[in-house]
């Protein structure tokens, strides 16, 4: 089906952000021209989607689009996750960090969307963190208030975990005083002592917070990220809570309010 007047469209590939403008009479013509320009190495069938939401464009739908609609050319069967694809690609490149920070700062001046401001604020804060630094001499601000015997972030985080678990164990032991039945109290003490010995043998599971440990021994990623797994009666966290106490002093302090059942 040909239209008497060519339709003006803007189209790009899924892998590159550069956009080209074409004046075509049909979707078929657009696919042929755009494929030669954008994906000359691709030999399979191609399809066109709306850039904004990934809707697959059919020949009939194509003719209802307004001029200058932004489209994406991609192989048949491949989906387009709209802006998320561009965001993902940008975030994967460290060289974009400064640009992202500047863009976030500019957008934060717009007070029309509180939710967007919160997201951008969190992003700006995260981009300013330095989780890649490990030594005290390289990130002295992170170590503010921490005894000088700790020379690395991982060593302190390991100690922090051991201290927390000792505290939990102490609370469990203190509960003994609330038990009135002598037999129950005796059995409870045995359980607590058994737990104490097991934790002592495991060095109070300090490895949970140590990002240098193997995957099976830690609760964080190798870069120090912790992800909430939701409440005890849920399969996951609906709020997608995450934190990296290795990133900044503020995040380290905030992490101290996270209980182990939050991880």
mmCIF file of C-alpha atoms in Angstrom:
data_model
loop_
_atom_site.group_PDB
_atom_site.id
_atom_site.type_symbol
_atom_site.label_atom_id
_atom_site.label_comp_id
_atom_site.label_asym_id
_atom_site.label_seq_id
_atom_site.Cartn_x
_atom_site.Cartn_y
_atom_site.Cartn_z
ATOM 1 C CA UNK A 1 0.000 0.000 0.000
ATOM 2 C CA UNK A 2 1.462 3.348 -1.040
ATOM 3 C CA UNK A 3 0.455 6.767 0.208
ATOM 4 C CA UNK A 4 0.419 9.698 -2.188
ATOM 5 C CA UNK A 5 2.439 11.779 0.232
ATOM 6 C CA UNK A 6 5.624 10.351 1.768
ATOM 7 C CA UNK A 7 5.670 9.968 5.536
ATOM 8 C CA UNK A 8 8.524 11.570 7.431
ATOM 9 C CA UNK A 9 9.979 9.339 10.139
ATOM 10 C CA UNK A 10 13.013 9.234 12.394
ATOM 11 C CA UNK A 11 14.608 5.861 12.972
ATOM 12 C CA UNK A 12 17.615 4.412 14.764
ATOM 13 C CA UNK A 13 19.021 0.962 15.459
ATOM 14 C CA UNK A 14 18.751 -0.805 18.808
ATOM 15 C CA UNK A 15 22.513 -0.641 19.346
ATOM 16 C CA UNK A 16 23.332 2.934 18.353
ATOM 17 C CA UNK A 17 21.593 6.170 19.357
ATOM 18 C CA UNK A 18 22.251 8.040 16.091
ATOM 19 C CA UNK A 19 18.938 8.805 14.393
ATOM 20 C CA UNK A 20 18.255 9.181 10.663
ATOM 21 C CA UNK A 21 15.310 10.797 8.926
ATOM 22 C CA UNK A 22 13.596 9.210 5.937
ATOM 23 C CA UNK A 23 10.659 10.083 3.719
ATOM 24 C CA UNK A 24 8.951 6.845 2.677
ATOM 25 C CA UNK A 25 5.612 5.657 1.324
ATOM 26 C CA UNK A 26 5.349 2.367 3.219
ATOM 27 C CA UNK A 27 6.720 0.374 6.132
ATOM 28 C CA UNK A 28 8.260 -2.107 3.718
ATOM 29 C CA UNK A 29 10.165 0.677 1.993
ATOM 30 C CA UNK A 30 11.331 2.026 5.356
ATOM 31 C CA UNK A 31 12.645 -1.374 6.464
ATOM 32 C CA UNK A 32 14.560 -1.817 3.211
ATOM 33 C CA UNK A 33 16.166 1.634 3.273
ATOM 34 C CA UNK A 34 16.840 1.713 7.018
ATOM 35 C CA UNK A 35 18.324 -1.795 6.986
ATOM 36 C CA UNK A 36 20.876 -0.793 4.356
ATOM 37 C CA UNK A 37 21.782 2.317 6.324
ATOM 38 C CA UNK A 38 21.639 1.102 9.922
ATOM 39 C CA UNK A 39 22.188 -2.651 9.817
ATOM 40 C CA UNK A 40 24.104 -3.496 6.623
ATOM 41 C CA UNK A 41 25.588 -6.622 8.242
ATOM 42 C CA UNK A 42 22.203 -8.006 9.342
ATOM 43 C CA UNK A 43 20.942 -10.669 6.923
ATOM 44 C CA UNK A 44 17.746 -11.703 8.727
ATOM 45 C CA UNK A 45 14.290 -10.163 8.701
ATOM 46 C CA UNK A 46 13.905 -6.816 10.427
ATOM 47 C CA UNK A 47 11.017 -5.144 12.230
ATOM 48 C CA UNK A 48 10.186 -1.624 13.366
ATOM 49 C CA UNK A 49 9.023 -0.575 16.847
ATOM 50 C CA UNK A 50 7.993 2.683 18.460
ATOM 51 C CA UNK A 51 10.909 4.134 20.387
ATOM 52 C CA UNK A 52 8.760 5.340 23.275
ATOM 53 C CA UNK A 53 7.144 2.044 24.300
ATOM 54 C CA UNK A 54 8.379 -0.772 22.053
ATOM 55 C CA UNK A 55 5.087 -1.299 20.185
ATOM 56 C CA UNK A 56 5.682 -3.315 17.005
ATOM 57 C CA UNK A 57 4.659 -1.281 13.955
ATOM 58 C CA UNK A 58 2.569 -3.014 11.289
ATOM 59 C CA UNK A 59 1.990 -1.723 7.763
ATOM 60 C CA UNK A 60 -1.505 -0.549 8.654
ATOM 61 C CA UNK A 61 -0.370 1.090 11.898
ATOM 62 C CA UNK A 62 2.510 2.770 10.100
ATOM 63 C CA UNK A 63 0.154 4.893 8.009
ATOM 64 C CA UNK A 64 -1.603 6.219 11.116
ATOM 65 C CA UNK A 65 1.602 7.523 12.680
ATOM 66 C CA UNK A 66 2.177 11.276 12.714
ATOM 67 C CA UNK A 67 5.172 12.670 10.874
ATOM 68 C CA UNK A 68 8.528 12.585 12.670
ATOM 69 C CA UNK A 69 7.553 9.668 14.912
ATOM 70 C CA UNK A 70 10.694 8.165 16.416
ATOM 71 C CA UNK A 71 11.157 4.493 15.543
ATOM 72 C CA UNK A 72 13.639 1.702 16.200
ATOM 73 C CA UNK A 73 14.866 -0.898 13.716
ATOM 74 C CA UNK A 74 15.706 -4.303 15.176
ATOM 75 C CA UNK A 75 15.800 -7.990 14.189
ATOM 76 C CA UNK A 76 12.533 -9.911 14.036
ATOM 77 C CA UNK A 77 11.629 -11.379 17.419
ATOM 78 C CA UNK A 78 13.805 -8.993 19.417
ATOM 79 C CA UNK A 79 11.962 -6.733 21.855
ATOM 80 C CA UNK A 80 12.650 -3.093 22.624
ATOM 81 C CA UNK A 81 12.336 -1.959 26.234
ATOM 82 C CA UNK A 82 11.978 1.678 25.338
ATOM 83 C CA UNK A 83 14.065 4.191 27.295
ATOM 84 C CA UNK A 84 15.366 1.457 29.595
ATOM 85 C CA UNK A 85 17.654 0.223 26.821
ATOM 86 C CA UNK A 86 19.331 3.622 26.478
ATOM 87 C CA UNK A 87 19.580 4.087 30.233
ATOM 88 C CA UNK A 88 21.169 0.662 30.647
ATOM 89 C CA UNK A 89 23.753 1.343 27.959
ATOM 90 C CA UNK A 90 24.658 4.744 29.414
ATOM 91 C CA UNK A 91 24.992 3.408 32.956
ATOM 92 C CA UNK A 92 27.330 0.656 31.787
ATOM 93 C CA UNK A 93 29.889 3.206 30.575
ATOM 94 C CA UNK A 94 31.996 4.798 33.325
ATOM 95 C CA UNK A 95 32.912 7.689 31.063
ATOM 96 C CA UNK A 96 29.297 8.879 31.267
ATOM 97 C CA UNK A 97 29.390 9.333 35.052
ATOM 98 C CA UNK A 98 30.156 13.061 34.977
ATOM 99 C CA UNK A 99 27.498 13.681 32.326
ATOM 100 C CA UNK A 100 24.937 11.735 34.344
ATOM 101 C CA UNK A 101 25.704 13.737 37.477
ATOM 102 C CA UNK A 102 25.397 17.042 35.614
ATOM 103 C CA UNK A 103 22.153 15.964 33.933
ATOM 104 C CA UNK A 104 20.685 14.801 37.242
ATOM 105 C CA UNK A 105 21.603 18.122 38.866
ATOM 106 C CA UNK A 106 19.905 20.057 36.070
ATOM 107 C CA UNK A 107 16.753 17.939 36.191
ATOM 108 C CA UNK A 108 16.558 18.251 39.970
ATOM 109 C CA UNK A 109 15.782 21.928 39.442
ATOM 110 C CA UNK A 110 12.415 20.876 38.003
ATOM 111 C CA UNK A 111 9.978 20.635 40.923
ATOM 112 C CA UNK A 112 7.033 19.324 38.910
ATOM 113 C CA UNK A 113 7.703 15.657 39.660
ATOM 114 C CA UNK A 114 8.551 14.745 43.288
ATOM 115 C CA UNK A 115 9.024 11.094 42.335
ATOM 116 C CA UNK A 116 11.468 11.968 39.559
ATOM 117 C CA UNK A 117 13.349 14.286 41.917
ATOM 118 C CA UNK A 118 13.721 11.493 44.446
ATOM 119 C CA UNK A 119 14.984 9.023 41.834
ATOM 120 C CA UNK A 120 17.425 11.547 40.397
ATOM 121 C CA UNK A 121 18.566 12.547 43.871
ATOM 122 C CA UNK A 122 19.337 8.929 44.735
ATOM 123 C CA UNK A 123 21.131 8.482 41.421
ATOM 124 C CA UNK A 124 23.237 11.600 41.932
ATOM 125 C CA UNK A 125 24.166 10.486 45.442
ATOM 126 C CA UNK A 126 25.157 7.019 44.224
ATOM 127 C CA UNK A 127 27.239 8.366 41.340
ATOM 128 C CA UNK A 128 29.207 10.508 43.777
ATOM 129 C CA UNK A 129 30.146 7.499 45.907
ATOM 130 C CA UNK A 130 33.474 5.662 45.681
ATOM 131 C CA UNK A 131 32.842 1.942 46.315
ATOM 132 C CA UNK A 132 35.829 1.028 44.154
ATOM 133 C CA UNK A 133 38.215 2.431 46.789
ATOM 134 C CA UNK A 134 39.282 -0.017 49.491
ATOM 135 C CA UNK A 135 42.247 1.388 51.418
ATOM 136 C CA UNK A 136 42.016 3.870 54.269
ATOM 137 C CA UNK A 137 44.624 6.089 52.668
ATOM 138 C CA UNK A 138 42.535 6.367 49.494
ATOM 139 C CA UNK A 139 39.172 7.178 51.116
ATOM 140 C CA UNK A 140 39.837 8.802 54.476
ATOM 141 C CA UNK A 141 36.360 10.333 54.656
ATOM 142 C CA UNK A 142 34.785 6.850 54.657
ATOM 143 C CA UNK A 143 36.927 5.862 57.676
ATOM 144 C CA UNK A 144 35.986 8.907 59.743
ATOM 145 C CA UNK A 145 35.177 7.729 63.282
ATOM 146 C CA UNK A 146 36.612 4.234 62.715
ATOM 147 C CA UNK A 147 39.567 3.008 64.850
ATOM 148 C CA UNK A 148 42.911 3.368 63.083
ATOM 149 C CA UNK A 149 43.617 -0.361 63.297
ATOM 150 C CA UNK A 150 41.265 -0.893 60.354
ATOM 151 C CA UNK A 151 43.180 -0.267 57.133
ATOM 152 C CA UNK A 152 40.608 -1.532 54.611
ATOM 153 C CA UNK A 153 36.862 -1.173 54.200
ATOM 154 C CA UNK A 154 36.378 -4.929 53.987
ATOM 155 C CA UNK A 155 38.196 -5.529 57.272
ATOM 156 C CA UNK A 156 35.970 -3.049 59.068
ATOM 157 C CA UNK A 157 32.779 -4.397 57.486
ATOM 158 C CA UNK A 158 33.762 -7.909 58.572
ATOM 159 C CA UNK A 159 34.289 -6.666 62.125
ATOM 160 C CA UNK A 160 30.986 -4.804 61.931
ATOM 161 C CA UNK A 161 29.141 -8.002 61.031
ATOM 162 C CA UNK A 162 30.809 -9.975 63.828
ATOM 163 C CA UNK A 163 29.845 -7.267 66.309
ATOM 164 C CA UNK A 164 26.245 -7.284 65.157
ATOM 165 C CA UNK A 165 25.883 -11.039 65.432
ATOM 166 C CA UNK A 166 27.472 -11.021 68.884
ATOM 167 C CA UNK A 167 24.869 -8.428 69.822
ATOM 168 C CA UNK A 168 22.038 -10.590 68.499
ATOM 169 C CA UNK A 169 23.418 -13.559 70.427
ATOM 170 C CA UNK A 170 23.574 -11.467 73.588
ATOM 171 C CA UNK A 171 19.900 -10.563 73.184
ATOM 172 C CA UNK A 172 19.034 -14.231 72.748
ATOM 173 C CA UNK A 173 20.961 -15.075 75.922
ATOM 174 C CA UNK A 174 19.325 -12.278 77.914
ATOM 175 C CA UNK A 175 15.930 -13.773 77.146
ATOM 176 C CA UNK A 176 16.832 -16.565 79.553
ATOM 177 C CA UNK A 177 16.054 -14.243 82.470
ATOM 178 C CA UNK A 178 12.416 -14.000 81.410
ATOM 179 C CA UNK A 179 11.833 -17.759 81.651
ATOM 180 C CA UNK A 180 10.250 -18.878 84.918
ATOM 181 C CA UNK A 181 10.053 -22.617 84.378
ATOM 182 C CA UNK A 182 13.321 -24.151 85.605
ATOM 183 C CA UNK A 183 13.326 -27.018 83.127
ATOM 184 C CA UNK A 184 12.542 -24.737 80.204
ATOM 185 C CA UNK A 185 15.267 -22.333 81.282
ATOM 186 C CA UNK A 186 17.819 -25.147 81.506
ATOM 187 C CA UNK A 187 17.003 -26.448 78.032
ATOM 188 C CA UNK A 188 17.011 -22.935 76.615
ATOM 189 C CA UNK A 189 20.481 -22.305 78.036
ATOM 190 C CA UNK A 190 21.723 -25.461 76.319
ATOM 191 C CA UNK A 191 20.374 -24.256 72.983
ATOM 192 C CA UNK A 192 21.956 -20.832 73.434
ATOM 193 C CA UNK A 193 25.304 -22.361 74.369
ATOM 194 C CA UNK A 194 25.184 -24.657 71.340
ATOM 195 C CA UNK A 195 24.420 -21.679 69.121
ATOM 196 C CA UNK A 196 27.252 -19.728 70.725
ATOM 197 C CA UNK A 197 29.763 -22.486 69.976
ATOM 198 C CA UNK A 198 28.637 -22.779 66.364
ATOM 199 C CA UNK A 199 28.853 -19.034 65.806
ATOM 200 C CA UNK A 200 32.251 -18.913 67.458
ATOM 201 C CA UNK A 201 33.491 -21.686 65.161
ATOM 202 C CA UNK A 202 32.161 -19.729 62.171
ATOM 203 C CA UNK A 203 33.842 -16.562 63.480
ATOM 204 C CA UNK A 204 30.416 -15.054 63.933
ATOM 205 C CA UNK A 205 29.862 -15.118 60.170
ATOM 206 C CA UNK A 206 31.837 -11.938 59.666
ATOM 207 C CA UNK A 207 32.259 -12.973 56.035
ATOM 208 C CA UNK A 208 28.646 -11.951 55.376
ATOM 209 C CA UNK A 209 29.690 -8.296 55.008
ATOM 210 C CA UNK A 210 33.171 -8.881 53.561
ATOM 211 C CA UNK A 211 33.122 -8.333 49.802
ATOM 212 C CA UNK A 212 36.505 -10.055 49.444
ATOM 213 C CA UNK A 213 34.977 -13.389 50.434
ATOM 214 C CA UNK A 214 33.690 -16.007 47.993
ATOM 215 C CA UNK A 215 30.112 -15.694 46.739
ATOM 216 C CA UNK A 216 28.808 -18.466 48.984
ATOM 217 C CA UNK A 217 30.199 -16.791 52.107
ATOM 218 C CA UNK A 218 28.995 -13.210 51.645
ATOM 219 C CA UNK A 219 25.637 -11.450 51.379
ATOM 220 C CA UNK A 220 26.859 -8.661 49.114
ATOM 221 C CA UNK A 221 28.225 -8.455 45.589
ATOM 222 C CA UNK A 222 31.953 -8.211 44.958
ATOM 223 C CA UNK A 223 31.502 -4.430 44.710
ATOM 224 C CA UNK A 224 29.723 -4.304 48.063
ATOM 225 C CA UNK A 225 26.056 -4.006 47.074
ATOM 226 C CA UNK A 226 23.414 -5.467 49.386
ATOM 227 C CA UNK A 227 19.892 -6.150 48.110
ATOM 228 C CA UNK A 228 16.861 -6.533 50.327
ATOM 229 C CA UNK A 229 15.129 -9.903 49.947
ATOM 230 C CA UNK A 230 11.885 -8.722 51.501
ATOM 231 C CA UNK A 231 10.141 -9.525 54.755
ATOM 232 C CA UNK A 232 10.373 -13.022 56.219
ATOM 233 C CA UNK A 233 6.960 -13.922 54.795
ATOM 234 C CA UNK A 234 7.655 -12.586 51.288
ATOM 235 C CA UNK A 235 9.620 -13.988 48.358
ATOM 236 C CA UNK A 236 11.194 -10.659 47.425
ATOM 237 C CA UNK A 237 11.297 -6.966 48.241
ATOM 238 C CA UNK A 238 8.598 -5.015 46.429
ATOM 239 C CA UNK A 239 10.516 -1.773 47.074
ATOM 240 C CA UNK A 240 13.802 -3.013 45.544
ATOM 241 C CA UNK A 241 15.815 -1.743 48.513
ATOM 242 C CA UNK A 242 19.557 -1.720 47.907
ATOM 243 C CA UNK A 243 22.561 -0.110 49.541
ATOM 244 C CA UNK A 244 26.333 -0.100 49.240
ATOM 245 C CA UNK A 245 27.974 0.692 52.592
ATOM 246 C CA UNK A 246 31.351 0.625 50.832
ATOM 247 C CA UNK A 247 30.376 3.685 48.790
ATOM 248 C CA UNK A 248 30.404 6.505 51.320
ATOM 249 C CA UNK A 249 30.462 7.295 55.021
ATOM 250 C CA UNK A 250 26.766 8.209 54.864
ATOM 251 C CA UNK A 251 25.850 4.859 53.286
ATOM 252 C CA UNK A 252 27.984 3.019 55.843
ATOM 253 C CA UNK A 253 26.143 4.709 58.700
ATOM 254 C CA UNK A 254 22.740 4.147 57.088
ATOM 255 C CA UNK A 255 23.583 0.475 56.586
ATOM 256 C CA UNK A 256 24.005 0.124 60.344
ATOM 257 C CA UNK A 257 20.207 0.518 60.609
ATOM 258 C CA UNK A 258 19.631 -2.477 58.312
ATOM 259 C CA UNK A 259 18.986 -5.675 60.246
ATOM 260 C CA UNK A 260 20.169 -9.012 58.900
ATOM 261 C CA UNK A 261 16.559 -9.965 58.194
ATOM 262 C CA UNK A 262 16.523 -7.056 55.738
ATOM 263 C CA UNK A 263 19.114 -8.784 53.548
#
